[in-house]
Short mmCIF file of C-alpha atoms and ligand atoms in Angstrom, two decimals:
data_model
loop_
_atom_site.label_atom_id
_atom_site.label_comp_id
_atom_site.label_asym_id
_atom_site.label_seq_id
_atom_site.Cartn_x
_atom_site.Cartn_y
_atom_site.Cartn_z
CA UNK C 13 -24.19 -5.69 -5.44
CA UNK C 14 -23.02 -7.74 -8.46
CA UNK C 15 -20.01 -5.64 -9.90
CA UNK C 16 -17.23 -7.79 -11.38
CA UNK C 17 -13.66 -6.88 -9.95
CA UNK C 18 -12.34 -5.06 -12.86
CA UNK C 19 -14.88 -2.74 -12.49
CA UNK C 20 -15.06 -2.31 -8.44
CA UNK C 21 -11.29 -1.09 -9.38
CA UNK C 22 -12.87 1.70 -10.29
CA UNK C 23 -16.12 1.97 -8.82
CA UNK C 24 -17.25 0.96 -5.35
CA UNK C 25 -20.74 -0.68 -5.08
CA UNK C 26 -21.84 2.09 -2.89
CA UNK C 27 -20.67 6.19 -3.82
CA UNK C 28 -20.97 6.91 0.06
CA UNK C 29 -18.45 10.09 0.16
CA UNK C 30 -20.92 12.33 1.55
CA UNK C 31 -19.53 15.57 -0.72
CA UNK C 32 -20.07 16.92 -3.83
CA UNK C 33 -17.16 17.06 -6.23
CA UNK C 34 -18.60 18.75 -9.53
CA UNK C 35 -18.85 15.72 -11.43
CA UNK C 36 -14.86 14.92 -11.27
CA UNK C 37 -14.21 11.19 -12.83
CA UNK C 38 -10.61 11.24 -11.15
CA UNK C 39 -11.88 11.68 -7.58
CA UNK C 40 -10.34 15.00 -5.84
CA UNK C 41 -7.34 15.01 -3.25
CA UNK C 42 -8.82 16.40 -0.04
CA UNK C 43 -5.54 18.11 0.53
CA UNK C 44 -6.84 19.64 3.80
CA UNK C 45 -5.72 19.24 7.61
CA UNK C 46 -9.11 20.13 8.98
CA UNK C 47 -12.69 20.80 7.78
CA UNK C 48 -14.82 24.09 9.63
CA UNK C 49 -18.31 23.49 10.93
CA UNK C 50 -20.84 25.86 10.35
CA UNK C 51 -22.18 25.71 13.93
CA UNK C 52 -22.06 23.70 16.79
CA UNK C 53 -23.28 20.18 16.11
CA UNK C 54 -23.26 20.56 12.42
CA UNK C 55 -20.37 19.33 10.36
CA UNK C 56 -19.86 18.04 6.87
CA UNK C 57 -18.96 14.53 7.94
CA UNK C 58 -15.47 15.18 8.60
CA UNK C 59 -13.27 17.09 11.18
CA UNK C 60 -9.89 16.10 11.01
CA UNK C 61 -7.56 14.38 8.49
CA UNK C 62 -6.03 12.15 10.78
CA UNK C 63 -9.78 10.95 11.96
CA UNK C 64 -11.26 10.87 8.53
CA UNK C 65 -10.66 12.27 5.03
CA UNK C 66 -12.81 12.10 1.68
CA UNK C 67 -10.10 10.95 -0.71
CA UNK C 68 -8.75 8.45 1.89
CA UNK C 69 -12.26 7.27 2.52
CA UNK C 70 -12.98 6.71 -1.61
CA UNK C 71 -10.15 4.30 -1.29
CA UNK C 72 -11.44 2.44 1.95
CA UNK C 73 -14.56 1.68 0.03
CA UNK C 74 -12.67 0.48 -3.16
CA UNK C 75 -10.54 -1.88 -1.04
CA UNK C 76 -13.17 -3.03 1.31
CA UNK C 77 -15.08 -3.46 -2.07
CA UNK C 78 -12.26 -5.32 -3.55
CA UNK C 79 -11.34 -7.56 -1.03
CA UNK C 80 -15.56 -7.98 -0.02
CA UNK C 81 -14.78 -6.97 3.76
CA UNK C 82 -17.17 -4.29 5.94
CA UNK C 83 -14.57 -1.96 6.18
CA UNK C 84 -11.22 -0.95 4.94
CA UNK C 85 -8.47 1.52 6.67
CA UNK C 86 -6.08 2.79 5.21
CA UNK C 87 -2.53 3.16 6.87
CA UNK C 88 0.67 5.39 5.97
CA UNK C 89 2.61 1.75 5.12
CA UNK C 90 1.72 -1.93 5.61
CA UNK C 91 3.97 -2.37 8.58
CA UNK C 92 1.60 0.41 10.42
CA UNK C 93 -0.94 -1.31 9.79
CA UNK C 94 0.96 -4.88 11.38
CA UNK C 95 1.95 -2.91 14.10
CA UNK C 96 -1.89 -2.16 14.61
CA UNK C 97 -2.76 -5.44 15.13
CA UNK C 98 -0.91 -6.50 18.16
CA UNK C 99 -2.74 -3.70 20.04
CA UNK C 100 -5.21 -6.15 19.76
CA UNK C 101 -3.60 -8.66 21.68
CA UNK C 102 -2.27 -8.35 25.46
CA UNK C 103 0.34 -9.47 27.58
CA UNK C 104 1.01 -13.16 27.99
CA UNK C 105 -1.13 -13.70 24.49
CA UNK C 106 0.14 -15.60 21.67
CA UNK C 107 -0.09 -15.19 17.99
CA UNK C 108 0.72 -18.69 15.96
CA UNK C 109 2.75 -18.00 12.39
CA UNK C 110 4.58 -19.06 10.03
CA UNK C 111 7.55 -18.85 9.52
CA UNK C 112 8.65 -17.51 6.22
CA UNK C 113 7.23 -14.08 6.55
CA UNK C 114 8.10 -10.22 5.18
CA UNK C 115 11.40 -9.71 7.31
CA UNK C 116 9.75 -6.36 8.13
CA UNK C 117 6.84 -8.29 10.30
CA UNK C 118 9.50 -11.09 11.71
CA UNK C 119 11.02 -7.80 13.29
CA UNK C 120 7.53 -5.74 14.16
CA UNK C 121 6.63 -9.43 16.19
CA UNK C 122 10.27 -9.67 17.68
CA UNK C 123 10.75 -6.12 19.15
CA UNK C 124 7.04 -4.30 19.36
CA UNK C 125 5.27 -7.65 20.37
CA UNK C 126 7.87 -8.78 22.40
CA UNK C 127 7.67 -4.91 24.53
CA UNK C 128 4.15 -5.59 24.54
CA UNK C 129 4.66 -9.26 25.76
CA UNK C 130 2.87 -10.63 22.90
CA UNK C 131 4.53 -14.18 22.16
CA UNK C 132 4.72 -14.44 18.18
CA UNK C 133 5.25 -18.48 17.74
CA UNK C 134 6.63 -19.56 14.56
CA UNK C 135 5.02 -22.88 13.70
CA UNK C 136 5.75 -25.51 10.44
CA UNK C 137 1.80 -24.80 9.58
CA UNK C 138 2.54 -27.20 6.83
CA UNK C 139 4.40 -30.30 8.11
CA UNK C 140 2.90 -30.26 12.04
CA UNK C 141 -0.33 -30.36 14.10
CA UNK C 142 -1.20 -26.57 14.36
CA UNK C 143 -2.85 -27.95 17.36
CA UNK C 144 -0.80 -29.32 19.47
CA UNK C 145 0.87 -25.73 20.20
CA UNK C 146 -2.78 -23.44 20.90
CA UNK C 147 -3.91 -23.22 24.03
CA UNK C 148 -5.88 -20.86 26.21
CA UNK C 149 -3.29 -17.86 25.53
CA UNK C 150 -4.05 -18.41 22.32
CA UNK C 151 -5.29 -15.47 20.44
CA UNK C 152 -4.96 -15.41 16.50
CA UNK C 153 -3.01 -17.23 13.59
CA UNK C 154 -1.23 -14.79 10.96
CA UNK C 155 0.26 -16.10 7.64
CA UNK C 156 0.69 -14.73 4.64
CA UNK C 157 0.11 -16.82 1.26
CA UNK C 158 2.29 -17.16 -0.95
CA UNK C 159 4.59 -16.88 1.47
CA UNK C 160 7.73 -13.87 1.12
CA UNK C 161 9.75 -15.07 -0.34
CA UNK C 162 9.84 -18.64 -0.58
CA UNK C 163 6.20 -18.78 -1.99
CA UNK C 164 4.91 -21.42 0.11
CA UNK C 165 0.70 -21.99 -0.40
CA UNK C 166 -0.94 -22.63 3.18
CA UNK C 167 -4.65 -23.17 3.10
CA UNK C 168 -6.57 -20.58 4.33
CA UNK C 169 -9.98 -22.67 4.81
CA UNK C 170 -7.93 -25.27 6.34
CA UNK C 171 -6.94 -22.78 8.96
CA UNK C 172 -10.29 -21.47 9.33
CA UNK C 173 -11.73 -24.83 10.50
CA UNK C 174 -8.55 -24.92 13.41
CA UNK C 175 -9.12 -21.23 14.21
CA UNK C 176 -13.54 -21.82 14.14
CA UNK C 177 -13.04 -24.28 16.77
CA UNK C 178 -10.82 -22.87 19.11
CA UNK C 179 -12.18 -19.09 18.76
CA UNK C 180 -8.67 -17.50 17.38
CA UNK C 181 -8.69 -14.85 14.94
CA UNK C 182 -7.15 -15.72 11.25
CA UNK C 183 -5.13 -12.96 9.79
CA UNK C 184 -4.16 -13.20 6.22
CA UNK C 185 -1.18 -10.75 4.42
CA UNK C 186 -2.57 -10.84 0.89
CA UNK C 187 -0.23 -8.41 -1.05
CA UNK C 188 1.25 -11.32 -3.23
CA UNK C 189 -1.53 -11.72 -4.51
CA UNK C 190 -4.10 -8.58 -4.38
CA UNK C 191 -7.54 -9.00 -4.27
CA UNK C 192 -7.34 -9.85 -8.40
CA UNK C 193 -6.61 -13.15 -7.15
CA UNK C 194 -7.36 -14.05 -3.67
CA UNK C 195 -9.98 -13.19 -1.50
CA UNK C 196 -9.18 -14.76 2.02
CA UNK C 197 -12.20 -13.10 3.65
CA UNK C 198 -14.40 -15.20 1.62
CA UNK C 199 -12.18 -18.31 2.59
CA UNK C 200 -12.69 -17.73 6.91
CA UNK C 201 -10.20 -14.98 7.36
CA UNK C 202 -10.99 -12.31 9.91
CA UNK C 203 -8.77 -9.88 8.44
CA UNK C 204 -6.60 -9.17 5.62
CA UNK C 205 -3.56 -6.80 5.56
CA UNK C 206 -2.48 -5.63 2.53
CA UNK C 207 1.22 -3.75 1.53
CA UNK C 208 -0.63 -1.22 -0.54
CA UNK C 209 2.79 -0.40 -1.74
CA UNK C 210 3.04 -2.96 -3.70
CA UNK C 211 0.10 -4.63 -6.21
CA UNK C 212 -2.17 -1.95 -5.15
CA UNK C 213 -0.38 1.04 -5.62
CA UNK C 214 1.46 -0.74 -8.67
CA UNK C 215 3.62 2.29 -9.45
CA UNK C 216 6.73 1.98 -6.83
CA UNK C 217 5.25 5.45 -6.18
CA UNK C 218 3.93 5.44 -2.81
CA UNK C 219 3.70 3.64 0.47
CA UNK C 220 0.30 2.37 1.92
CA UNK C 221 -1.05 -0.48 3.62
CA UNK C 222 -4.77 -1.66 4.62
CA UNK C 223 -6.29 -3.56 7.37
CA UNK C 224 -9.41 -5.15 5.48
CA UNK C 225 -12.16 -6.67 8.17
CA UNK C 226 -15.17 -9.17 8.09
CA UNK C 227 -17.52 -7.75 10.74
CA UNK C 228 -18.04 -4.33 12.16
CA UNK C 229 -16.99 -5.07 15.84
CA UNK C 230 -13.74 -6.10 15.07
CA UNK C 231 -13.68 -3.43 12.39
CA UNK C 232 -14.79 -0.61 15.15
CA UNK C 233 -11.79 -1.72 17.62
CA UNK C 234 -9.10 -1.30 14.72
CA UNK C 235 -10.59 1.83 13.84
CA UNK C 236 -10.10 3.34 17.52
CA UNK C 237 -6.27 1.84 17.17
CA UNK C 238 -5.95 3.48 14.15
CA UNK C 239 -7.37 6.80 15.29
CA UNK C 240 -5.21 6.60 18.09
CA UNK C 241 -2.47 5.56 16.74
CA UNK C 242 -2.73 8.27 14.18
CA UNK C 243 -1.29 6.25 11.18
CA UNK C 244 -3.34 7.48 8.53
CA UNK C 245 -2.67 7.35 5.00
CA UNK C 246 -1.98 11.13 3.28
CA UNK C 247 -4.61 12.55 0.61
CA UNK C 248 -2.13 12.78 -1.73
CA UNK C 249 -1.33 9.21 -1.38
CA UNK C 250 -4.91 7.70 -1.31
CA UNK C 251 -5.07 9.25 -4.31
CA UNK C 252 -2.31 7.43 -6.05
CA UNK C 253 -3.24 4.08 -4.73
CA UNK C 254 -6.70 4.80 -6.11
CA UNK C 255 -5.34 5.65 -9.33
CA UNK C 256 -3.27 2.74 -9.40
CA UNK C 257 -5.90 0.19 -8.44
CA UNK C 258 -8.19 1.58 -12.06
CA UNK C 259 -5.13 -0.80 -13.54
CA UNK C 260 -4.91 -3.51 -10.82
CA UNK C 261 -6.82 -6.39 -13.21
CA UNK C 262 -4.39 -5.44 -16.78
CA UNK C 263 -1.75 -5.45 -14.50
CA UNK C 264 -1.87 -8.87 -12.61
CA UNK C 265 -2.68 -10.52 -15.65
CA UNK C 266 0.31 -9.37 -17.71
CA UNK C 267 2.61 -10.07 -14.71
CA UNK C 268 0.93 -13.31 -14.17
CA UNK C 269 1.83 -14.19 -17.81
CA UNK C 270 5.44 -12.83 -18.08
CA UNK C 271 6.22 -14.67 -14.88
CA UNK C 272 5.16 -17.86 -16.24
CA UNK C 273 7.30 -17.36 -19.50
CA UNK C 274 10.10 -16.71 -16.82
CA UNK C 275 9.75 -19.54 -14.69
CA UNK C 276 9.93 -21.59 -18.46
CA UNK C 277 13.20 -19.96 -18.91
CA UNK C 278 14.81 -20.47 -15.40
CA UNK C 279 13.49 -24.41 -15.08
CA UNK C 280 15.30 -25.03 -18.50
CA UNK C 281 18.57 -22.93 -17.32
CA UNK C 282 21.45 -25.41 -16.04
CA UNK C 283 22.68 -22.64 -13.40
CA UNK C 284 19.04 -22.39 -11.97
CA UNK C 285 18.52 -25.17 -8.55
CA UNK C 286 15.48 -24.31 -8.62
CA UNK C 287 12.48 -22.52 -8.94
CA UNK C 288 10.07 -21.65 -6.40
CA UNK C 289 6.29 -20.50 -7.95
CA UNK C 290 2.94 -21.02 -7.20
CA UNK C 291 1.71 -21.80 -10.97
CA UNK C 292 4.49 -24.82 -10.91
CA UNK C 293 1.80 -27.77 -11.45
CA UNK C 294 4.19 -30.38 -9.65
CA UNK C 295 4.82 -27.83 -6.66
CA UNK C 296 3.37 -28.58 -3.09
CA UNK C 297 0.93 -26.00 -2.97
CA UNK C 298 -0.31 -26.33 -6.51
CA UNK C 299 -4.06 -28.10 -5.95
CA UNK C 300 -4.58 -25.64 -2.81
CA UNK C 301 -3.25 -22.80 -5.26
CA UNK C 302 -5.94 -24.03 -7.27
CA UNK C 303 -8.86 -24.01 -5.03
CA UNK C 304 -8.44 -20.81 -3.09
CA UNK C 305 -7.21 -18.30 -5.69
CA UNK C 306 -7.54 -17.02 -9.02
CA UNK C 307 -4.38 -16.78 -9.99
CA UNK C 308 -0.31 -17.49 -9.50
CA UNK C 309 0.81 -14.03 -9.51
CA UNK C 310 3.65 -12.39 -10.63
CA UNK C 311 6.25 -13.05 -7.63
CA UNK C 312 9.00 -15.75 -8.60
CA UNK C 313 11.81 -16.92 -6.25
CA UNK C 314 14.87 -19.20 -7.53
CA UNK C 315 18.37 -20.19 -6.06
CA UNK C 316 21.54 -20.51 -8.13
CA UNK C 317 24.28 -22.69 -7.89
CA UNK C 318 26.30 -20.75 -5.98
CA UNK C 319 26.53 -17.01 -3.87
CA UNK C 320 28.93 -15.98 -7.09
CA UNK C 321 26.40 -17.08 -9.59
CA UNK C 322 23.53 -15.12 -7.58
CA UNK C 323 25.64 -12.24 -7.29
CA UNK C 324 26.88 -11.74 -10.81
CA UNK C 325 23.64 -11.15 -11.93
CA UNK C 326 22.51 -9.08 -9.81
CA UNK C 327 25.34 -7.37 -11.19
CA UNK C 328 24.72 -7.41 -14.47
CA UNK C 329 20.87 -7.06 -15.12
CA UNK C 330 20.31 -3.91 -16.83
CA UNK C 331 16.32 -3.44 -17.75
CA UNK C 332 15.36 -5.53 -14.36
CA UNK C 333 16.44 -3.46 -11.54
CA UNK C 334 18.25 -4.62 -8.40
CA UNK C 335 15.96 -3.10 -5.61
CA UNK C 336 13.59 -4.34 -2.80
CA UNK C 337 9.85 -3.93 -2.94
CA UNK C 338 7.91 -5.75 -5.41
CA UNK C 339 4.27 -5.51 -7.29
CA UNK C 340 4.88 -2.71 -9.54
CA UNK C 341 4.94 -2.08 -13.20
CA UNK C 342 9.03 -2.45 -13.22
CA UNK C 343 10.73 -5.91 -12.71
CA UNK C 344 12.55 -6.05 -9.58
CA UNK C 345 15.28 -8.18 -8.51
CA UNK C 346 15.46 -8.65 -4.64
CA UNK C 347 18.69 -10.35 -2.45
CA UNK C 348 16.66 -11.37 0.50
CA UNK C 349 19.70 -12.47 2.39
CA UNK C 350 20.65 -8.72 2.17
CA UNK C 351 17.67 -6.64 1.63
CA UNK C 352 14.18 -7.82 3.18
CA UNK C 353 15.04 -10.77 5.51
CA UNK C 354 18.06 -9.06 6.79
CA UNK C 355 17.31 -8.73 10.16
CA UNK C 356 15.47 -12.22 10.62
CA UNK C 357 17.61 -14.74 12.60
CA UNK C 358 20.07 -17.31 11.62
CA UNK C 359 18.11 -20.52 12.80
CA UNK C 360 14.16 -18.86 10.70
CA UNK C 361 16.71 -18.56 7.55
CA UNK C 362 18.10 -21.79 7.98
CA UNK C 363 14.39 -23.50 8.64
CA UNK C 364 13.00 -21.66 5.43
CA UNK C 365 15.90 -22.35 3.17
CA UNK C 366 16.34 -18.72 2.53
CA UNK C 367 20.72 -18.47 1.41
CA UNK C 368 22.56 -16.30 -0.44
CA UNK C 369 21.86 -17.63 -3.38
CA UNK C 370 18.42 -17.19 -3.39
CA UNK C 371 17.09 -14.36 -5.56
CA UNK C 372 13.52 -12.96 -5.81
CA UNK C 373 12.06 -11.17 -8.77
CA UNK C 374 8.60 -9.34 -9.06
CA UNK C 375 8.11 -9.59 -12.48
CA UNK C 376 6.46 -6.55 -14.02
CA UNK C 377 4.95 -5.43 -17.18
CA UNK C 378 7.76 -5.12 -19.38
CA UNK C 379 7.41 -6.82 -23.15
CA UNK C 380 8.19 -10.29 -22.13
CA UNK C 381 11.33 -10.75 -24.85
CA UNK C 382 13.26 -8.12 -23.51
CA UNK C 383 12.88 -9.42 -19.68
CA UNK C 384 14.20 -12.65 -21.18
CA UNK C 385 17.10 -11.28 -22.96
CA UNK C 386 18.05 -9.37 -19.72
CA UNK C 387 18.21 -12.44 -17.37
CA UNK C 388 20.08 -14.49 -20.46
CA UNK C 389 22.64 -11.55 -20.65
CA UNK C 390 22.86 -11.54 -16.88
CA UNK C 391 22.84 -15.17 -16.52
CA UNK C 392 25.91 -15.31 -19.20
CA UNK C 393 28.54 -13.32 -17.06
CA UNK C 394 28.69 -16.49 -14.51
CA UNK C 395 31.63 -18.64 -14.63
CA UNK C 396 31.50 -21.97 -15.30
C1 LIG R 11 6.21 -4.96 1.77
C2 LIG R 11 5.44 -5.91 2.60
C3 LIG R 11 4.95 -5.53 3.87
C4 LIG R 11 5.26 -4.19 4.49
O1 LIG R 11 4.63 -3.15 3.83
P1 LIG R 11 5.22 -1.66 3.69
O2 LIG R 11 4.19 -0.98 2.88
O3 LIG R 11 6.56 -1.78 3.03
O4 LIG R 11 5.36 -1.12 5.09
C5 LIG R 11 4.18 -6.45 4.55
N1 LIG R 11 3.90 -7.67 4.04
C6 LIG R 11 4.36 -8.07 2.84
C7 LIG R 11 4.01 -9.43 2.32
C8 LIG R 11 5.14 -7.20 2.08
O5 LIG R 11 5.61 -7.61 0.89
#
């Protein structure tokens, strides 16, 4: 016990991989489908790479590690590992969320919860009594904080005290904000999810995603979903999420401090409405920001004046590329309206604010002065 973070990035507390590796500091990619046993009753520990895998395992105990839960899994994506969790639940249960939310998840809730007759509620967690709405089909609260992509702050140990007293699980999607800067286990969460695509991985190289869990009950029924759901992350790709977690602390901190320098530059920019980030001290969420995590984080949201305005520079950035996904080393630009909240109905859009003048960036790594001089060229081809 006792590591700081920047060093369980690359260490966990414990070394439990039961093999030996020849001393290798990069740990080795088990890139093997099955494992022989020397006789019956005697294996190494591991039998199948779908059940269990040495390199995938390494990375479970770095994120579990990371984000101080009893157990990590590791799933081919992050909506996998969503789509795990309402196995959990059962017909005529109901989930209570919020509503801005990955459009990915709005649309695992509305099709594979509503087949499993799962009831995903979509509650103002912010402006209304959470209360009023549970009752005894009740089954878990899911949010995400800061939300995608209007970067709303909800209080995770505010939620723990609603979801204490009326025995409902509290699932929390950290991936805004990686484990560098929020812990939401520690705060009353039962589990965390994680899009290890994104901060984790930190490359736009792979696709991942984690299901991080307090105790081992819970931890053993997600494990049998997972087995039987055969979702598994690849060997290959545990290895590059491990590799890209050695960076995870030099890399939040320099997007941390490039976003702020951009959120300067959009507040003081006439065709900017406004600005939507964490680390903005007269925001909403700002003194909860404050008292549950570490840090901001490098995911800024603004709207334009107009659809033109948004769309000319999208247009016309050249270093900050126009693509979806978000958390890695390269600024992104994101439409919303077209890319990830596509599929999310009219009336959620309208409730959350989310036009088509909204843009989202994840800002990377990039020397700060050039991202600048990017957005000002961009910003310069809108008419007036
Ligand atoms: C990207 C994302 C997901 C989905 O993860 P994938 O790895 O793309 O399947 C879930 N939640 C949030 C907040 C995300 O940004």
């Amino acid at each position: 016990m006792g590591f700081h973070t920047a060093t369980l990035c690359l260490h966990s507390e414990e070394e439990t991989v039961n093999c030996d590796h020849s001393g290798a500091v990069s740990f080795p990619i088990y890139q093997t489908a099955t494992f022989s046993h020397r006789n019956l009753g005697e294996n190494t520990g591991y039998d199948y790479s779908r059940i269990q895998n040495p390199t995938r395992e390494k990375l479970e105990n770095v994120v579990a590690s990371l984000e101080k839960g009893c157990e990590a899994i590791a799933f081919s994506s992050g909506t996998t590992a969503i789509g795990a969790l309402i196995e959990l639940f059962h017909a005529g249960d109901e989930v209570l969320t919020y509503f801005d939310l990955y459009g990915g998840t709005i649309r695992m809730f509305d099709t594979f919860g509503k087949n499993h007759g799962v009831k995903f509620r979509y509650v103002d967690f912010i402006h209304e009594d959470i209360e009023t709405y549970i009752g005894e089909q009740t089954k878990a609260i899911f949010i995400e904080t800061p939300t995608n992509p209007m970067m709303h702050i909800l209080d995770i140990r505010g939620l723990h005290t609603i979801a204490k007293k009326h025995r409902l699980l509290l699932i929390v999607d950290n991936t805004f904000l990686s484990p560098y800067f929020q812990n939401p286990l520690e705060l009353g969460a039962d589990i965390v999810i994680h899009s290890g695509t994104k901060y984790l991985c930190g490359h736009n190289d792979a696709i991942a995603g984690f299901l991080i869990v307090k105790e081992e009950e819970l931890a053993g029924r997600l494990r049998r979903i997972y087995q039987i759901a055969g979702t598994a992350l690849a060997p290959f790709d545990s290895w590059l999420i491990l590799r890209g977690i050695k960076t995870l602390p030099l890399r939040m901190e320099q997007a941390q401090k490039n976003a702020f320098a951009i959120v300067d530059w959009l507040k003081e920019n006439p065709e900017v409405k406004q600005v939507y980030y964490p680390g903005i001290e007269d925001s909403d969420g700002y003194e909860i920001s404050l008292a549950q995590s570490s840090g901001f984080g490098g995911m800024v949201s603004f709207e334009l004046r107009t659809k033109e305005a948004a769309v000319t520079v999208l247009e016309h950035l050249k270093l900050i590329l126009f693509a979806e996904s978000l958390g890695g080393v390269d600024s992104l630009m994101t439409y919303p309206i077209t890319q990830t909240h596509a599929e999310v109905p009219k009336e959620l859009l309208d409730q959350n604010g989310i036009n088509d003048r909204l843009l989202r960036m994840s800002v990377g790594i990039e020397n700060i002065e050039d991202l600048i001089a990017d957005l000002e060229q961009a910003f310069s081809y809108i008419k007036g």
